[in-house]
């Protein structure tokens, strides 16, 4: 009697246990990818959260950094301000942070990174959590040299 025996196959020619095994493996793979991504992103998100908390005043409002001091015989000063474009609507993310750092009155080009830290042209391979630390690191790196009075030009 050919064709009368009952088999464990489904209509597609696959064993029924194979489908369950495939779904289980797919679920385990998805959980592994999600867990690995979370593990890789956790340090970045923690650092971003800590830098955001450092920049907040006790009332919960974001404070702006401003300093002027003499460090290793060099006068360093810096400030971070928020520029709001004309015609910006309430609630719109239109405020743009602007930073300015000077060493002995000469401008130090500083850029803000996505995680809230700063880097400068003097030491652009390292980032710092505050403008003061960027200025101090630039003084350390410059030694007796002076910054140029003209801003850098990109061609």
PDB file of C-alpha atoms in Angstrom:
ATOM      1  CA  UNK A   1       0.000   0.000   0.000  1.00  0.00           C
ATOM      2  CA  UNK A   2       1.921   2.884  -1.286  1.00  0.00           C
ATOM      3  CA  UNK A   3       0.780   6.349  -0.266  1.00  0.00           C
ATOM      4  CA  UNK A   4      -1.390   5.166   2.627  1.00  0.00           C
ATOM      5  CA  UNK A   5       1.238   5.544   5.340  1.00  0.00           C
ATOM      6  CA  UNK A   6       1.046   8.604   7.585  1.00  0.00           C
ATOM      7  CA  UNK A   7       4.274  10.607   7.600  1.00  0.00           C
ATOM      8  CA  UNK A   8       5.516  13.539   9.646  1.00  0.00           C
ATOM      9  CA  UNK A   9       5.776  15.700   6.547  1.00  0.00           C
ATOM     10  CA  UNK A  10       3.678  18.722   5.766  1.00  0.00           C
ATOM     11  CA  UNK A  11       2.421  19.657   2.347  1.00  0.00           C
ATOM     12  CA  UNK A  12       5.705  21.429   1.413  1.00  0.00           C
ATOM     13  CA  UNK A  13       7.843  18.335   1.948  1.00  0.00           C
ATOM     14  CA  UNK A  14       9.446  19.666   5.163  1.00  0.00           C
ATOM     15  CA  UNK A  15       9.250  17.942   8.509  1.00  0.00           C
ATOM     16  CA  UNK A  16       6.943  19.736  10.995  1.00  0.00           C
ATOM     17  CA  UNK A  17       9.754  19.821  13.568  1.00  0.00           C
ATOM     18  CA  UNK A  18      12.007  21.712  11.103  1.00  0.00           C
ATOM     19  CA  UNK A  19       9.648  24.690  10.994  1.00  0.00           C
ATOM     20  CA  UNK A  20       9.556  24.977  14.770  1.00  0.00           C
ATOM     21  CA  UNK A  21      13.341  24.655  14.943  1.00  0.00           C
ATOM     22  CA  UNK A  22      13.753  27.376  12.311  1.00  0.00           C
ATOM     23  CA  UNK A  23      11.422  29.743  14.194  1.00  0.00           C
ATOM     24  CA  UNK A  24      13.303  29.059  17.425  1.00  0.00           C
ATOM     25  CA  UNK A  25      16.685  29.725  15.795  1.00  0.00           C
ATOM     26  CA  UNK A  26      15.372  32.911  14.176  1.00  0.00           C
ATOM     27  CA  UNK A  27      14.092  34.151  17.550  1.00  0.00           C
ATOM     28  CA  UNK A  28      17.420  33.340  19.241  1.00  0.00           C
ATOM     29  CA  UNK A  29      19.359  35.109  16.469  1.00  0.00           C
ATOM     30  CA  UNK A  30      17.133  38.206  16.755  1.00  0.00           C
ATOM     31  CA  UNK A  31      17.550  38.281  20.535  1.00  0.00           C
ATOM     32  CA  UNK A  32      21.334  37.972  20.110  1.00  0.00           C
ATOM     33  CA  UNK A  33      21.463  40.842  17.624  1.00  0.00           C
ATOM     34  CA  UNK A  34      19.354  43.067  19.884  1.00  0.00           C
ATOM     35  CA  UNK A  35      21.445  42.179  22.936  1.00  0.00           C
ATOM     36  CA  UNK A  36      24.723  42.768  21.089  1.00  0.00           C
ATOM     37  CA  UNK A  37      23.561  46.122  19.751  1.00  0.00           C
ATOM     38  CA  UNK A  38      22.415  47.208  23.198  1.00  0.00           C
ATOM     39  CA  UNK A  39      25.751  46.160  24.678  1.00  0.00           C
ATOM     40  CA  UNK A  40      27.680  48.097  22.042  1.00  0.00           C
ATOM     41  CA  UNK A  41      25.570  51.252  22.365  1.00  0.00           C
ATOM     42  CA  UNK A  42      25.326  51.300  26.173  1.00  0.00           C
ATOM     43  CA  UNK A  43      28.676  53.081  26.810  1.00  0.00           C
ATOM     44  CA  UNK A  44      27.842  55.748  24.218  1.00  0.00           C
ATOM     45  CA  UNK A  45      24.390  56.383  25.647  1.00  0.00           C
ATOM     46  CA  UNK A  46      25.686  56.462  29.232  1.00  0.00           C
ATOM     47  CA  UNK A  47      28.386  58.990  28.266  1.00  0.00           C
ATOM     48  CA  UNK A  48      25.816  61.156  26.468  1.00  0.00           C
ATOM     49  CA  UNK A  49      23.515  61.049  29.495  1.00  0.00           C
ATOM     50  CA  UNK A  50      26.350  61.965  31.879  1.00  0.00           C
ATOM     51  CA  UNK A  51      27.533  64.864  29.708  1.00  0.00           C
ATOM     52  CA  UNK A  52      23.963  66.154  29.486  1.00  0.00           C
ATOM     53  CA  UNK A  53      23.631  65.974  33.280  1.00  0.00           C
ATOM     54  CA  UNK A  54      26.954  67.808  33.788  1.00  0.00           C
ATOM     55  CA  UNK A  55      25.691  70.722  31.729  1.00  0.00           C
ATOM     56  CA  UNK A  56      22.497  71.186  33.694  1.00  0.00           C
ATOM     57  CA  UNK A  57      21.917  73.762  36.384  1.00  0.00           C
ATOM     58  CA  UNK A  58      20.238  72.703  39.668  1.00  0.00           C
ATOM     59  CA  UNK A  59      16.839  73.858  38.385  1.00  0.00           C
ATOM     60  CA  UNK A  60      17.081  71.466  35.430  1.00  0.00           C
ATOM     61  CA  UNK A  61      17.833  74.184  32.883  1.00  0.00           C
ATOM     62  CA  UNK A  62      20.912  73.862  30.716  1.00  0.00           C
ATOM     63  CA  UNK A  63      23.718  76.137  31.875  1.00  0.00           C
ATOM     64  CA  UNK A  64      26.208  77.670  29.476  1.00  0.00           C
ATOM     65  CA  UNK A  65      29.908  77.431  30.109  1.00  0.00           C
ATOM     66  CA  UNK A  66      31.981  80.581  30.561  1.00  0.00           C
ATOM     67  CA  UNK A  67      35.500  80.855  31.953  1.00  0.00           C
ATOM     68  CA  UNK A  68      38.586  83.059  31.978  1.00  0.00           C
ATOM     69  CA  UNK A  69      41.772  82.069  33.752  1.00  0.00           C
ATOM     70  CA  UNK A  70      45.550  81.920  33.535  1.00  0.00           C
ATOM     71  CA  UNK A  71      46.790  78.404  32.910  1.00  0.00           C
ATOM     72  CA  UNK A  72      50.534  77.710  32.779  1.00  0.00           C
ATOM     73  CA  UNK A  73      51.225  81.382  32.145  1.00  0.00           C
ATOM     74  CA  UNK A  74      48.737  81.627  29.248  1.00  0.00           C
ATOM     75  CA  UNK A  75      45.449  83.526  29.412  1.00  0.00           C
ATOM     76  CA  UNK A  76      42.617  81.249  28.311  1.00  0.00           C
ATOM     77  CA  UNK A  77      38.991  82.218  28.013  1.00  0.00           C
ATOM     78  CA  UNK A  78      35.945  80.621  26.521  1.00  0.00           C
ATOM     79  CA  UNK A  79      32.206  80.742  26.352  1.00  0.00           C
ATOM     80  CA  UNK A  80      29.319  78.743  24.995  1.00  0.00           C
ATOM     81  CA  UNK A  81      26.219  80.615  23.941  1.00  0.00           C
ATOM     82  CA  UNK A  82      23.007  79.608  22.266  1.00  0.00           C
ATOM     83  CA  UNK A  83      22.016  81.408  19.097  1.00  0.00           C
ATOM     84  CA  UNK A  84      18.327  81.393  18.252  1.00  0.00           C
ATOM     85  CA  UNK A  85      17.600  82.247  14.605  1.00  0.00           C
ATOM     86  CA  UNK A  86      15.162  85.054  13.880  1.00  0.00           C
ATOM     87  CA  UNK A  87      11.629  83.764  13.440  1.00  0.00           C
ATOM     88  CA  UNK A  88      12.199  80.490  15.302  1.00  0.00           C
ATOM     89  CA  UNK A  89       8.966  79.018  16.599  1.00  0.00           C
ATOM     90  CA  UNK A  90       8.509  77.822  20.161  1.00  0.00           C
ATOM     91  CA  UNK A  91       9.283  74.151  20.581  1.00  0.00           C
ATOM     92  CA  UNK A  92      11.283  73.939  17.364  1.00  0.00           C
ATOM     93  CA  UNK A  93      14.880  72.674  17.748  1.00  0.00           C
ATOM     94  CA  UNK A  94      16.260  75.842  16.180  1.00  0.00           C
ATOM     95  CA  UNK A  95      18.680  76.882  18.925  1.00  0.00           C
ATOM     96  CA  UNK A  96      22.286  76.373  17.789  1.00  0.00           C
ATOM     97  CA  UNK A  97      25.090  76.259  20.356  1.00  0.00           C
ATOM     98  CA  UNK A  98      28.041  78.500  19.534  1.00  0.00           C
ATOM     99  CA  UNK A  99      31.431  78.145  21.205  1.00  0.00           C
ATOM    100  CA  UNK A 100      34.405  80.474  21.341  1.00  0.00           C
ATOM    101  CA  UNK A 101      37.775  79.759  22.948  1.00  0.00           C
ATOM    102  CA  UNK A 102      40.827  82.051  22.975  1.00  0.00           C
ATOM    103  CA  UNK A 103      44.399  81.434  24.066  1.00  0.00           C
ATOM    104  CA  UNK A 104      46.276  84.706  24.719  1.00  0.00           C
ATOM    105  CA  UNK A 105      43.587  86.509  22.722  1.00  0.00           C
ATOM    106  CA  UNK A 106      44.039  84.298  19.656  1.00  0.00           C
ATOM    107  CA  UNK A 107      41.103  82.154  18.489  1.00  0.00           C
ATOM    108  CA  UNK A 108      41.243  78.411  19.012  1.00  0.00           C
ATOM    109  CA  UNK A 109      39.019  76.559  16.549  1.00  0.00           C
ATOM    110  CA  UNK A 110      36.748  74.286  18.616  1.00  0.00           C
ATOM    111  CA  UNK A 111      34.108  71.877  17.354  1.00  0.00           C
ATOM    112  CA  UNK A 112      31.314  70.237  19.279  1.00  0.00           C
ATOM    113  CA  UNK A 113      30.830  66.509  18.823  1.00  0.00           C
ATOM    114  CA  UNK A 114      27.489  64.716  18.684  1.00  0.00           C
ATOM    115  CA  UNK A 115      27.940  63.347  22.212  1.00  0.00           C
ATOM    116  CA  UNK A 116      28.311  66.876  23.645  1.00  0.00           C
ATOM    117  CA  UNK A 117      32.083  66.803  24.058  1.00  0.00           C
ATOM    118  CA  UNK A 118      34.511  69.156  22.306  1.00  0.00           C
ATOM    119  CA  UNK A 119      37.649  68.849  20.199  1.00  0.00           C
ATOM    120  CA  UNK A 120      40.020  71.447  18.770  1.00  0.00           C
ATOM    121  CA  UNK A 121      42.344  71.742  15.808  1.00  0.00           C
ATOM    122  CA  UNK A 122      45.360  71.608  18.109  1.00  0.00           C
ATOM    123  CA  UNK A 123      44.494  68.137  19.413  1.00  0.00           C
ATOM    124  CA  UNK A 124      41.752  66.842  17.158  1.00  0.00           C
ATOM    125  CA  UNK A 125      42.268  63.167  17.985  1.00  0.00           C
ATOM    126  CA  UNK A 126      41.006  63.583  21.539  1.00  0.00           C
ATOM    127  CA  UNK A 127      37.700  64.928  22.829  1.00  0.00           C
ATOM    128  CA  UNK A 128      37.053  66.726  26.122  1.00  0.00           C
ATOM    129  CA  UNK A 129      33.837  67.158  28.135  1.00  0.00           C
ATOM    130  CA  UNK A 130      34.227  70.933  28.737  1.00  0.00           C
ATOM    131  CA  UNK A 131      35.601  73.965  26.918  1.00  0.00           C
ATOM    132  CA  UNK A 132      37.985  74.640  29.798  1.00  0.00           C
ATOM    133  CA  UNK A 133      39.565  71.215  29.366  1.00  0.00           C
ATOM    134  CA  UNK A 134      39.896  71.783  25.591  1.00  0.00           C
ATOM    135  CA  UNK A 135      41.694  75.089  26.193  1.00  0.00           C
ATOM    136  CA  UNK A 136      44.004  73.592  28.831  1.00  0.00           C
ATOM    137  CA  UNK A 137      44.880  70.636  26.578  1.00  0.00           C
ATOM    138  CA  UNK A 138      45.632  73.056  23.717  1.00  0.00           C
ATOM    139  CA  UNK A 139      47.998  75.044  25.987  1.00  0.00           C
ATOM    140  CA  UNK A 140      49.707  71.811  27.012  1.00  0.00           C
ATOM    141  CA  UNK A 141      50.135  70.795  23.374  1.00  0.00           C
ATOM    142  CA  UNK A 142      51.238  74.237  22.129  1.00  0.00           C
ATOM    143  CA  UNK A 143      54.002  74.688  24.676  1.00  0.00           C
ATOM    144  CA  UNK A 144      55.722  77.990  23.797  1.00  0.00           C
ATOM    145  CA  UNK A 145      54.113  78.239  20.324  1.00  0.00           C
ATOM    146  CA  UNK A 146      51.363  80.723  19.494  1.00  0.00           C
ATOM    147  CA  UNK A 147      48.141  80.205  17.601  1.00  0.00           C
ATOM    148  CA  UNK A 148      47.705  81.974  14.285  1.00  0.00           C
ATOM    149  CA  UNK A 149      45.684  85.204  14.288  1.00  0.00           C
ATOM    150  CA  UNK A 150      43.894  84.212  11.068  1.00  0.00           C
ATOM    151  CA  UNK A 151      41.213  81.543  11.147  1.00  0.00           C
ATOM    152  CA  UNK A 152      41.840  78.329   9.181  1.00  0.00           C
ATOM    153  CA  UNK A 153      40.569  78.311   5.606  1.00  0.00           C
ATOM    154  CA  UNK A 154      39.260  75.210   3.934  1.00  0.00           C
ATOM    155  CA  UNK A 155      39.803  74.888   0.197  1.00  0.00           C
TER     156      UNK A 155
END
